[in-house]
Amino acid sequence: MEKWTIQSALSNAVSKTPDKVFLYEGDKQLTFKELDERTDRLAYAFLKEGIKRGDNIGIIALNQFEWLYTFFAAAKIGAGVVALNVRYRESEFEYMINNANVKALVSISSLADFNYSDFFDHFRGNIPTVRKFIFTGEGFEGSLHFSDLMVQEIDIEQLNEAKDKVVEEDTAVIIYTSGTTGRPKGTLITNRSILASAKAHVGHFEIKSSDLSIGNLPLNHVGGITCSIMVALLSQSSVVLIPMFNPSDVLEAIEKHRATIFGGVPTMYVMLLNSEKRKTTDLTSLRLCVAGGSNVEPELCQRINKEIPNGQLVNLYGLSESSGACVLSRLTDDLSKVQKSIGVPIGDFEAKVVNKERKTVPIGEVGELAIKGACVAKGYYGMEKETKETFGEENWLYTGDLVYTDSEGYLYYKGRKKEMYIQGGYNIYPVEIENILSKHPKVLMAAGFGVPDEFYGEVGRYYIVPTPGEQPTDEELTNYCKQHLADYKIPKQFIFKEDVPLTPAGKIQKSLLRKEFEEMKEGTSR
């Protein structure tokens, strides 16, 4: 039986449609065959530079060809790619590169006003495991140029020998958790797990070779590398890479390429539909609008349905630890179902809802979602305790997300387990309140969590980003919540901000908001 690896999936695509365009980036395009040939050369160059099976290669780049050259070349020789965000700086780079024992680092040379070449030239002493620095542009003395590695002659026998050693359980990519609840952990996503998620995704949404998706989700996140790239690889469809999310660029790409699939977090949909360019853009080619990352509040669901007339709105639930999607809406679900439920387990994956003792709870009762299947990653890099806590017995992944299920097997998201707080003896799930607040016409985004209170034990503190040109008041939002929520759920604190920190995937980064609150509280107590 043939091994199921990223290399074999690419070889299969080449055998079926060698000259089909797989990737677009600006005015450039790349066929399956061209990707295979170019990554053979890079894979051999990595071998010559001393990179071997089991080593890790860091990558800092936008959604661009070089990112994917590195990914596919590394996969061919059994090396893992450590996916780093271009927005990271000193503390993130030092922690993640050292934590993952990175042997080689591929990076863009600069972006905006930040020069990565200069930075790493002076930072080398802080990341001693990195032996090779490779830049897509100008580097420092002693570093390598990416393009030089792409033109070397290949010793095909040596390359094939390295390819033959790769197995399904080899790590393909290490993605650090988004940090919404604490210290990032490097998730070990294997050839097997990433392909299992992508295959189930393709089958569930009936992705065809004629489809073309917009690759706007960052490649250093499963939304980009699994739900866009690997899904397209297995279905032999195409992806338009958007280097960094920008509403105008996305809208232009949808119209120019007659894209059929767009996926994004709710924040991206809000920005897209609020863009001035939206008024003059034809979106009728879109057949599937995939929303992931967090619950889509009902009003936004209705707006997407109205403004993208041919695009069926569906939910996607997945996390780094599930290597990509593991729960999706059904294509037959109507809008009312999509507004309420995140969907059902896909492929042959299983789901259960458990209590604190990890015993299954009855239908309708809120508990922690656990997922089982080939999509489950193999753990966290160098973190045995955290791996045992999250990846339980019999390959069950305990997600830390609170849900309940109905008699038809649909799952309903209630928020993160660690985000639940108890106000006056009542369990409060922030996502429910956030969805209500986001419906207010003067609110663009809302994010909340519980903070200590002498009287209630904990109270809800909600950060509000107003709609441009508007400024809601505490009283307005309190009265609005009174109309839609039980009195014990009404937030006690509102904090108005022009913007809030976002994770690489576009979710509101509550860990930084919580840190800001803790520092403020500590300062006032001195």
Short mmCIF file of C-alpha atoms in Angstrom, two decimals:
data_model
loop_
_atom_site.label_atom_id
_atom_site.label_comp_id
_atom_site.label_asym_id
_atom_site.label_seq_id
_atom_site.Cartn_x
_atom_site.Cartn_y
_atom_site.Cartn_z
CA MET A 1 0.00 0.00 0.00
CA GLU A 2 1.40 3.41 -1.02
CA LYS A 3 2.29 5.83 1.77
CA TRP A 4 -0.13 8.72 2.11
CA THR A 5 2.15 11.73 2.35
CA ILE A 6 2.19 15.28 1.06
CA GLN A 7 4.70 14.14 -1.56
CA SER A 8 2.38 11.36 -2.78
CA ALA A 9 -0.57 13.78 -2.88
CA LEU A 10 1.44 16.18 -5.03
CA SER A 11 2.59 13.34 -7.29
CA ASN A 12 -1.03 12.28 -7.72
CA ALA A 13 -2.05 15.81 -8.73
CA VAL A 14 0.82 15.96 -11.23
CA SER A 15 -0.18 12.64 -12.77
CA LYS A 16 -3.79 13.76 -13.17
CA THR A 17 -3.44 17.41 -14.20
CA PRO A 18 0.25 18.33 -14.66
CA ASP A 19 -0.38 21.59 -16.52
CA LYS A 20 -3.34 22.79 -14.46
CA VAL A 21 -2.63 26.07 -12.65
CA PHE A 22 -2.55 25.32 -8.94
CA LEU A 23 -1.47 28.71 -7.55
CA TYR A 24 -1.80 32.34 -8.57
CA GLU A 25 0.17 35.15 -6.94
CA GLY A 26 -0.29 38.58 -8.47
CA ASP A 27 0.58 38.21 -12.16
CA LYS A 28 2.45 34.91 -11.57
CA GLN A 29 1.00 31.42 -11.81
CA LEU A 30 2.27 27.94 -11.00
CA THR A 31 1.13 24.55 -12.29
CA PHE A 32 1.20 21.33 -10.28
CA LYS A 33 4.10 20.06 -12.40
CA GLU A 34 6.10 23.27 -11.96
CA LEU A 35 5.61 23.17 -8.20
CA ASP A 36 6.80 19.55 -8.11
CA GLU A 37 9.91 20.27 -10.20
CA ARG A 38 10.90 23.41 -8.31
CA THR A 39 10.44 21.85 -4.89
CA ASP A 40 12.55 18.86 -5.96
CA ARG A 41 15.44 21.30 -6.52
CA LEU A 42 14.84 23.05 -3.19
CA ALA A 43 14.48 19.75 -1.34
CA TYR A 44 17.85 18.62 -2.70
CA ALA A 45 19.39 21.98 -1.77
CA PHE A 46 18.12 21.53 1.79
CA LEU A 47 19.80 18.11 1.89
CA LYS A 48 23.08 19.63 0.69
CA GLU A 49 22.83 22.25 3.46
CA GLY A 50 22.62 19.51 6.06
CA ILE A 51 18.85 19.48 6.64
CA LYS A 52 17.58 15.96 7.18
CA ARG A 53 14.46 14.03 8.14
CA GLY A 54 13.24 15.11 11.59
CA ASP A 55 14.84 18.57 11.44
CA ASN A 56 12.75 21.74 11.56
CA ILE A 57 12.88 24.69 9.17
CA GLY A 58 11.39 28.01 10.26
CA ILE A 59 9.51 30.09 7.68
CA ILE A 60 8.68 33.80 7.93
CA ALA A 61 6.88 34.95 4.81
CA LEU A 62 3.59 36.23 3.46
CA ASN A 63 1.16 34.09 1.46
CA GLN A 64 3.61 33.70 -1.44
CA PHE A 65 5.23 31.04 -3.61
CA GLU A 66 8.38 30.90 -1.45
CA TRP A 67 6.33 29.85 1.60
CA LEU A 68 4.88 26.91 -0.30
CA TYR A 69 8.16 26.01 -2.02
CA THR A 70 9.64 25.67 1.47
CA PHE A 71 6.70 23.65 2.78
CA PHE A 72 6.56 21.12 -0.06
CA ALA A 73 10.35 20.79 -0.30
CA ALA A 74 10.64 20.16 3.44
CA ALA A 75 7.83 17.58 3.28
CA LYS A 76 9.68 15.69 0.53
CA ILE A 77 12.67 15.03 2.83
CA GLY A 78 10.72 14.58 6.07
CA ALA A 79 11.59 17.95 7.64
CA GLY A 80 8.98 19.96 9.49
CA VAL A 81 8.14 23.57 8.73
CA VAL A 82 7.75 25.87 11.75
CA ALA A 83 5.16 28.40 10.62
CA LEU A 84 6.02 31.84 12.01
CA ASN A 85 4.00 35.00 11.57
CA VAL A 86 5.53 38.06 9.92
CA ARG A 87 4.16 40.17 12.79
CA TYR A 88 6.18 38.34 15.41
CA ARG A 89 9.04 40.19 17.00
CA GLU A 90 11.86 39.47 19.44
CA SER A 91 10.04 37.60 22.21
CA GLU A 92 7.92 35.43 19.89
CA PHE A 93 10.83 34.59 17.59
CA GLU A 94 13.14 33.72 20.46
CA TYR A 95 10.57 31.55 22.22
CA MET A 96 9.24 29.66 19.18
CA ILE A 97 12.51 29.16 17.27
CA ASN A 98 14.22 27.83 20.39
CA ASN A 99 11.21 25.80 21.49
CA ALA A 100 11.05 24.06 18.09
CA ASN A 101 14.82 23.58 17.82
CA VAL A 102 14.85 25.23 14.37
CA LYS A 103 17.92 24.26 12.28
CA ALA A 104 17.37 26.58 9.29
CA LEU A 105 15.35 29.76 8.89
CA VAL A 106 13.76 30.96 5.65
CA SER A 107 12.64 34.58 5.78
CA ILE A 108 11.59 37.53 3.70
CA SER A 109 14.22 40.30 3.92
CA SER A 110 11.94 43.13 4.97
CA LEU A 111 8.32 44.17 5.30
CA ALA A 112 7.13 47.75 5.75
CA ASP A 113 9.62 49.35 8.15
CA PHE A 114 10.98 46.09 9.64
CA ASN A 115 14.20 44.60 8.27
CA TYR A 116 14.36 40.87 9.07
CA SER A 117 17.88 40.53 7.64
CA ASP A 118 19.31 43.17 9.99
CA PHE A 119 17.26 41.85 12.88
CA PHE A 120 18.47 38.26 12.58
CA ASP A 121 22.04 39.35 11.89
CA HIS A 122 22.09 40.87 15.39
CA PHE A 123 19.80 38.24 16.94
CA ARG A 124 21.73 35.11 15.97
CA GLY A 125 23.16 34.64 19.45
CA ASN A 126 19.63 34.31 20.89
CA ILE A 127 18.70 31.42 18.58
CA PRO A 128 21.78 29.18 18.63
CA THR A 129 20.15 26.13 17.01
CA VAL A 130 19.74 27.97 13.69
CA ARG A 131 22.70 27.02 11.48
CA LYS A 132 21.44 28.40 8.14
CA PHE A 133 19.72 31.70 7.41
CA ILE A 134 18.02 31.89 4.00
CA PHE A 135 16.47 35.14 2.72
CA THR A 136 14.15 35.68 -0.23
CA GLY A 137 15.87 39.04 -0.82
CA GLU A 138 19.07 40.64 0.41
CA GLY A 139 20.53 38.96 3.49
CA PHE A 140 23.50 39.51 5.77
CA GLU A 141 27.03 38.30 5.13
CA GLY A 142 27.17 34.52 5.36
CA SER A 143 23.45 33.98 4.78
CA LEU A 144 22.02 32.20 1.73
CA HIS A 145 19.80 33.55 -1.04
CA PHE A 146 16.60 31.58 -1.63
CA SER A 147 16.77 31.85 -5.43
CA ASP A 148 20.28 30.32 -5.46
CA LEU A 149 18.90 27.18 -3.82
CA MET A 150 16.18 26.86 -6.46
CA VAL A 151 18.51 26.48 -9.46
CA GLN A 152 20.88 23.76 -8.29
CA GLU A 153 21.31 20.49 -10.17
CA ILE A 154 19.80 17.44 -8.48
CA ASP A 155 21.31 14.11 -7.56
CA ILE A 156 18.02 12.30 -8.16
CA GLU A 157 19.23 9.10 -6.51
CA GLN A 158 20.08 10.90 -3.27
CA LEU A 159 16.81 12.85 -3.35
CA ASN A 160 14.72 9.71 -3.95
CA GLU A 161 16.51 7.97 -1.10
CA ALA A 162 15.48 10.81 1.24
CA LYS A 163 11.91 10.77 -0.09
CA ASP A 164 11.60 7.02 0.51
CA LYS A 165 12.35 7.48 4.22
CA VAL A 166 9.39 9.82 4.81
CA VAL A 167 6.45 8.24 6.62
CA GLU A 168 2.88 9.36 7.30
CA GLU A 169 3.58 10.19 10.94
CA ASP A 170 6.47 12.54 10.15
CA THR A 171 5.78 16.11 11.21
CA ALA A 172 4.87 18.27 8.20
CA VAL A 173 4.26 21.58 9.96
CA ILE A 174 4.45 22.98 13.48
CA ILE A 175 1.83 25.63 14.10
CA TYR A 176 1.81 27.54 17.34
CA THR A 177 -1.53 27.93 19.06
CA SER A 178 -2.99 31.39 18.60
CA GLY A 179 -2.54 32.33 22.23
CA THR A 180 -6.13 33.37 22.95
CA THR A 181 -5.89 31.58 26.31
CA GLY A 182 -2.20 31.54 27.19
CA ARG A 183 1.35 30.47 26.28
CA PRO A 184 1.69 29.29 22.66
CA LYS A 185 2.27 25.57 22.11
CA GLY A 186 3.81 24.12 18.95
CA THR A 187 1.28 21.71 17.48
CA LEU A 188 2.87 18.77 15.62
CA ILE A 189 0.76 18.33 12.47
CA THR A 190 1.75 15.24 10.49
CA ASN A 191 1.49 14.25 6.84
CA ARG A 192 -1.34 11.92 7.83
CA SER A 193 -3.28 14.37 9.99
CA ILE A 194 -3.19 17.32 7.57
CA LEU A 195 -4.23 15.12 4.64
CA ALA A 196 -7.02 13.50 6.67
CA SER A 197 -8.55 16.87 7.53
CA ALA A 198 -8.22 18.12 3.95
CA LYS A 199 -9.70 14.93 2.46
CA ALA A 200 -12.74 15.06 4.77
CA HIS A 201 -13.16 18.77 3.95
CA VAL A 202 -13.07 18.11 0.19
CA GLY A 203 -15.63 15.33 0.43
CA HIS A 204 -18.00 17.15 2.77
CA PHE A 205 -18.14 20.35 0.71
CA GLU A 206 -17.91 18.52 -2.64
CA ILE A 207 -14.91 20.58 -3.78
CA LYS A 208 -14.25 20.03 -7.49
CA SER A 209 -11.25 20.63 -9.76
CA SER A 210 -13.18 23.49 -11.36
CA ASP A 211 -13.29 25.39 -8.05
CA LEU A 212 -11.04 28.35 -7.33
CA SER A 213 -10.60 29.68 -3.82
CA ILE A 214 -9.16 32.87 -2.38
CA GLY A 215 -6.07 32.12 -0.28
CA ASN A 216 -6.33 35.05 2.10
CA LEU A 217 -6.03 33.15 5.38
CA PRO A 218 -2.40 33.11 6.58
CA LEU A 219 -0.37 30.05 5.64
CA ASN A 220 1.03 29.90 9.18
CA HIS A 221 -2.45 28.84 10.30
CA VAL A 222 -4.49 25.73 9.44
CA GLY A 223 -7.07 27.99 7.79
CA GLY A 224 -4.46 28.78 5.16
CA ILE A 225 -2.27 25.71 4.79
CA THR A 226 -4.95 23.02 5.30
CA CYS A 227 -8.33 24.54 4.43
CA SER A 228 -7.00 26.40 1.38
CA ILE A 229 -3.80 24.78 0.04
CA MET A 230 -4.17 21.12 0.98
CA VAL A 231 -7.88 21.09 0.10
CA ALA A 232 -7.00 22.45 -3.34
CA LEU A 233 -4.14 19.94 -3.72
CA LEU A 234 -6.40 16.95 -3.04
CA SER A 235 -9.21 18.26 -5.27
CA GLN A 236 -6.81 19.54 -7.97
CA SER A 237 -8.49 22.93 -7.77
CA SER A 238 -6.80 26.36 -7.74
CA VAL A 239 -5.93 29.02 -5.16
CA VAL A 240 -5.29 32.74 -5.57
CA LEU A 241 -2.76 33.74 -2.92
CA ILE A 242 -3.40 37.06 -1.17
CA PRO A 243 -0.11 38.06 0.53
CA MET A 244 -1.85 39.80 3.44
CA PHE A 245 -5.59 40.25 3.98
CA ASN A 246 -6.81 43.49 2.45
CA PRO A 247 -10.50 43.88 1.53
CA SER A 248 -9.77 45.65 -1.77
CA ASP A 249 -7.25 43.02 -2.87
CA VAL A 250 -9.63 40.20 -1.98
CA LEU A 251 -12.56 41.78 -3.81
CA GLU A 252 -10.42 42.42 -6.89
CA ALA A 253 -9.21 38.80 -6.90
CA ILE A 254 -12.73 37.38 -6.56
CA GLU A 255 -13.94 39.35 -9.57
CA LYS A 256 -10.81 38.90 -11.73
CA HIS A 257 -10.54 35.12 -11.26
CA ARG A 258 -14.27 34.41 -10.89
CA ALA A 259 -13.53 32.73 -7.57
CA THR A 260 -16.03 30.14 -6.34
CA ILE A 261 -14.92 29.80 -2.69
CA PHE A 262 -14.10 32.40 -0.05
CA GLY A 263 -13.28 31.59 3.54
CA GLY A 264 -12.60 33.92 6.43
CA VAL A 265 -13.26 34.71 10.05
CA PRO A 266 -16.29 36.94 10.81
CA THR A 267 -14.05 40.00 11.19
CA MET A 268 -12.92 39.56 7.57
CA TYR A 269 -16.48 39.37 6.30
CA VAL A 270 -17.34 42.60 8.15
CA MET A 271 -14.34 44.36 6.60
CA LEU A 272 -15.13 42.97 3.16
CA LEU A 273 -18.77 44.00 3.17
CA ASN A 274 -17.97 47.42 4.64
CA SER A 275 -15.33 48.14 1.99
CA GLU A 276 -16.07 50.98 -0.43
CA LYS A 277 -14.92 48.72 -3.29
CA ARG A 278 -17.66 46.22 -2.42
CA LYS A 279 -20.25 48.50 -4.09
CA THR A 280 -18.66 48.02 -7.52
CA THR A 281 -17.50 44.41 -7.26
CA ASP A 282 -19.28 41.44 -8.83
CA LEU A 283 -19.43 38.60 -6.29
CA THR A 284 -21.87 36.38 -8.18
CA SER A 285 -19.20 33.75 -8.96
CA LEU A 286 -18.93 32.73 -5.29
CA ARG A 287 -20.80 29.49 -4.57
CA LEU A 288 -19.45 28.83 -1.07
CA CYS A 289 -18.80 31.29 1.75
CA VAL A 290 -16.99 29.56 4.58
CA ALA A 291 -16.97 31.22 8.01
CA GLY A 292 -14.59 29.96 10.68
CA GLY A 293 -12.73 30.99 13.79
CA SER A 294 -15.71 31.98 15.94
CA ASN A 295 -19.49 32.13 15.90
CA VAL A 296 -21.04 34.26 13.18
CA GLU A 297 -23.76 36.34 14.75
CA PRO A 298 -27.17 36.09 13.04
CA GLU A 299 -27.25 39.61 11.59
CA LEU A 300 -23.91 39.09 9.82
CA CYS A 301 -25.17 35.72 8.51
CA GLN A 302 -28.15 37.45 6.95
CA ARG A 303 -26.01 40.20 5.48
CA ILE A 304 -23.61 37.73 3.85
CA ASN A 305 -26.59 35.81 2.48
CA LYS A 306 -28.06 38.99 1.03
CA GLU A 307 -24.92 40.60 -0.42
CA ILE A 308 -23.34 37.42 -1.85
CA PRO A 309 -26.47 36.02 -3.54
CA ASN A 310 -25.04 32.78 -4.97
CA GLY A 311 -22.74 32.01 -2.06
CA GLN A 312 -24.00 29.42 0.36
CA LEU A 313 -22.89 30.32 3.87
CA VAL A 314 -21.39 27.47 5.89
CA ASN A 315 -19.56 27.24 9.21
CA LEU A 316 -16.13 25.70 9.71
CA TYR A 317 -14.79 24.56 13.05
CA GLY A 318 -11.22 23.42 13.37
CA LEU A 319 -8.07 24.14 15.32
CA SER A 320 -4.36 23.58 14.99
CA GLU A 321 -4.67 20.40 17.05
CA SER A 322 -7.17 18.95 14.55
CA SER A 323 -4.88 19.92 11.64
CA GLY A 324 -7.71 21.88 10.00
CA ALA A 325 -11.47 21.42 9.71
CA CYS A 326 -13.12 18.65 11.75
CA VAL A 327 -16.68 20.04 12.02
CA LEU A 328 -18.56 21.70 9.14
CA SER A 329 -22.08 22.77 8.27
CA ARG A 330 -23.93 20.49 5.86
CA LEU A 331 -24.49 21.81 2.36
CA THR A 332 -28.19 21.20 2.93
CA ASP A 333 -28.33 23.42 6.06
CA ASP A 334 -30.52 26.49 5.75
CA LEU A 335 -29.51 29.89 7.10
CA SER A 336 -31.34 29.43 10.39
CA LYS A 337 -29.29 26.30 11.11
CA VAL A 338 -26.01 28.02 10.15
CA GLN A 339 -26.85 30.91 12.48
CA LYS A 340 -27.08 28.54 15.43
CA SER A 341 -24.89 25.49 14.83
CA ILE A 342 -21.23 25.06 13.84
CA GLY A 343 -22.16 21.84 12.05
CA VAL A 344 -21.41 18.13 12.32
CA PRO A 345 -18.24 16.01 12.42
CA ILE A 346 -16.92 15.37 8.91
CA GLY A 347 -15.47 12.28 7.21
CA ASP A 348 -15.22 9.43 9.68
CA PHE A 349 -14.25 11.72 12.57
CA GLU A 350 -16.10 11.33 15.87
CA ALA A 351 -17.20 13.92 18.41
CA LYS A 352 -18.37 13.71 21.99
CA VAL A 353 -19.27 16.24 24.67
CA VAL A 354 -17.81 15.61 28.13
CA ASN A 355 -17.86 16.99 31.67
CA LYS A 356 -14.87 17.83 33.90
CA GLU A 357 -14.30 14.11 34.52
CA ARG A 358 -14.34 13.56 30.74
CA LYS A 359 -17.54 11.54 30.92
CA THR A 360 -20.07 11.99 28.11
CA VAL A 361 -22.92 14.35 29.00
CA PRO A 362 -26.56 14.06 27.82
CA ILE A 363 -27.84 15.70 24.63
CA GLY A 364 -28.45 19.41 25.23
CA GLU A 365 -26.03 19.72 28.12
CA VAL A 366 -23.01 22.00 27.72
CA GLY A 367 -19.60 20.36 28.02
CA GLU A 368 -16.16 20.21 26.44
CA LEU A 369 -15.93 19.09 22.82
CA ALA A 370 -13.63 16.12 22.14
CA ILE A 371 -12.68 14.99 18.61
CA LYS A 372 -11.33 11.64 17.46
CA GLY A 373 -9.94 10.72 14.06
CA ALA A 374 -6.95 10.70 11.76
CA CYS A 375 -6.99 14.52 11.71
CA VAL A 376 -5.77 14.73 15.31
CA ALA A 377 -2.19 16.03 15.58
CA LYS A 378 0.41 14.02 17.48
CA GLY A 379 0.98 16.49 20.30
CA TYR A 380 2.95 19.59 21.25
CA TYR A 381 6.65 19.96 20.55
CA GLY A 382 8.68 19.40 23.71
CA MET A 383 5.64 19.65 26.00
CA GLU A 384 4.86 16.23 27.44
CA LYS A 385 2.54 17.46 30.20
CA GLU A 386 0.45 19.67 27.90
CA THR A 387 0.31 16.89 25.30
CA LYS A 388 -1.08 14.40 27.82
CA GLU A 389 -3.63 16.96 29.02
CA THR A 390 -4.98 17.81 25.56
CA PHE A 391 -4.44 14.58 23.62
CA GLY A 392 -6.13 11.96 25.80
CA GLU A 393 -6.47 8.23 25.63
CA GLU A 394 -7.52 6.47 22.42
CA ASN A 395 -6.60 9.45 20.21
CA TRP A 396 -9.27 11.78 21.65
CA LEU A 397 -8.46 15.49 21.33
CA TYR A 398 -9.92 17.59 24.16
CA THR A 399 -10.42 20.94 22.49
CA GLY A 400 -11.12 23.23 25.44
CA ASP A 401 -14.22 24.47 23.59
CA LEU A 402 -17.66 24.33 25.15
CA VAL A 403 -20.53 22.99 23.06
CA TYR A 404 -23.74 21.05 23.30
CA THR A 405 -25.25 18.65 20.79
CA ASP A 406 -28.78 17.99 19.61
CA SER A 407 -30.55 14.75 18.65
CA GLU A 408 -29.39 15.10 15.02
CA GLY A 409 -25.71 15.33 15.99
CA TYR A 410 -25.33 19.06 15.33
CA LEU A 411 -22.90 20.92 17.59
CA TYR A 412 -23.60 24.33 19.10
CA TYR A 413 -20.63 26.45 20.17
CA LYS A 414 -20.71 28.20 23.55
CA GLY A 415 -17.16 29.52 23.84
CA ARG A 416 -13.81 28.52 25.32
CA LYS A 417 -13.86 26.46 28.52
CA LYS A 418 -11.39 28.80 30.16
CA GLU A 419 -13.43 31.84 29.13
CA MET A 420 -16.56 30.84 31.03
CA TYR A 421 -17.02 32.90 34.16
CA ILE A 422 -19.48 32.75 37.04
CA GLN A 423 -21.38 35.96 37.76
CA GLY A 424 -23.56 35.84 40.85
CA GLY A 425 -23.67 32.03 40.73
CA TYR A 426 -24.60 31.80 37.05
CA ASN A 427 -22.36 30.32 34.33
CA ILE A 428 -21.77 32.95 31.63
CA TYR A 429 -20.43 32.15 28.15
CA PRO A 430 -18.90 35.30 26.61
CA VAL A 431 -19.59 34.27 23.00
CA GLU A 432 -23.34 34.56 23.63
CA ILE A 433 -23.02 38.13 24.90
CA GLU A 434 -20.51 39.03 22.16
CA ASN A 435 -22.99 37.89 19.50
CA ILE A 436 -25.69 40.13 20.96
CA LEU A 437 -23.40 43.14 21.30
CA SER A 438 -22.15 42.70 17.72
CA LYS A 439 -25.71 43.10 16.45
CA HIS A 440 -25.93 46.65 17.84
CA PRO A 441 -25.61 49.10 14.92
CA LYS A 442 -22.94 51.11 16.73
CA VAL A 443 -20.74 48.07 17.51
CA LEU A 444 -18.19 46.73 15.02
CA MET A 445 -16.51 44.15 17.28
CA ALA A 446 -16.95 42.92 20.85
CA ALA A 447 -14.86 40.67 23.09
CA GLY A 448 -15.31 39.89 26.76
CA PHE A 449 -14.21 37.81 29.71
CA GLY A 450 -14.79 37.58 33.43
CA VAL A 451 -12.88 39.69 35.94
CA PRO A 452 -12.89 39.49 39.78
CA ASP A 453 -15.62 41.33 41.67
CA GLU A 454 -16.19 41.53 45.45
CA PHE A 455 -19.98 41.31 45.21
CA TYR A 456 -20.65 38.97 42.24
CA GLY A 457 -17.46 36.91 42.42
CA GLU A 458 -16.86 37.69 38.74
CA VAL A 459 -18.40 40.14 36.31
CA GLY A 460 -18.26 40.49 32.54
CA ARG A 461 -15.80 43.03 31.12
CA TYR A 462 -16.46 43.68 27.43
CA TYR A 463 -14.21 45.53 25.01
CA ILE A 464 -16.08 47.36 22.27
CA VAL A 465 -14.76 48.62 18.92
CA PRO A 466 -17.40 51.09 17.69
CA THR A 467 -18.66 51.19 14.13
CA PRO A 468 -16.75 53.97 12.28
CA GLY A 469 -18.36 57.33 12.98
CA GLU A 470 -20.37 56.04 15.96
CA GLN A 471 -19.83 56.12 19.72
CA PRO A 472 -22.21 54.00 21.82
CA THR A 473 -22.54 54.65 25.54
CA ASP A 474 -22.58 52.27 28.50
CA GLU A 475 -26.25 53.03 29.02
CA GLU A 476 -27.15 52.28 25.39
CA LEU A 477 -25.42 48.92 25.42
CA THR A 478 -26.78 47.97 28.85
CA ASN A 479 -30.34 48.73 27.75
CA TYR A 480 -29.75 46.83 24.50
CA CYS A 481 -28.52 43.77 26.41
CA LYS A 482 -31.55 43.99 28.72
CA GLN A 483 -33.76 43.58 25.66
CA HIS A 484 -31.99 40.42 24.48
CA LEU A 485 -30.45 38.71 27.50
CA ALA A 486 -31.38 37.42 30.94
CA ASP A 487 -30.55 40.06 33.55
CA TYR A 488 -27.74 37.99 35.11
CA LYS A 489 -25.88 37.95 31.77
CA ILE A 490 -25.72 41.72 31.32
CA PRO A 491 -22.11 42.99 31.31
CA LYS A 492 -21.07 45.16 34.23
CA GLN A 493 -18.14 46.82 32.44
CA PHE A 494 -17.75 48.28 28.95
CA ILE A 495 -14.39 49.43 27.61
CA PHE A 496 -14.39 51.36 24.33
CA LYS A 497 -11.33 51.04 22.07
CA GLU A 498 -10.52 52.11 18.51
CA ASP A 499 -9.07 48.67 17.83
CA VAL A 500 -8.24 45.41 19.59
CA PRO A 501 -5.33 42.97 19.11
CA LEU A 502 -6.01 40.17 16.64
CA THR A 503 -4.42 36.73 16.36
CA PRO A 504 -2.72 35.75 13.06
CA ALA A 505 -6.01 34.09 12.09
CA GLY A 506 -8.02 37.29 12.67
CA LYS A 507 -9.61 36.35 15.98
CA ILE A 508 -9.68 38.84 18.83
CA GLN A 509 -6.72 38.03 21.06
CA LYS A 510 -8.31 37.99 24.49
CA SER A 511 -5.08 36.94 26.22
CA LEU A 512 -3.59 40.38 25.43
CA LEU A 513 -6.75 42.17 26.56
CA ARG A 514 -6.65 40.16 29.77
CA LYS A 515 -2.96 40.96 30.22
CA GLU A 516 -3.74 44.65 29.73
CA PHE A 517 -6.41 44.41 32.42
CA GLU A 518 -4.10 42.56 34.85
CA GLU A 519 -1.36 45.16 34.39
CA MET A 520 -3.84 47.99 34.94
CA LYS A 521 -5.19 46.31 38.09
CA GLU A 522 -1.66 45.74 39.40
CA GLY A 523 -0.78 49.38 38.75
CA THR A 524 -3.77 50.74 40.65
CA SER A 525 -3.15 48.48 43.65
CA ARG A 526 0.36 49.88 44.26
#
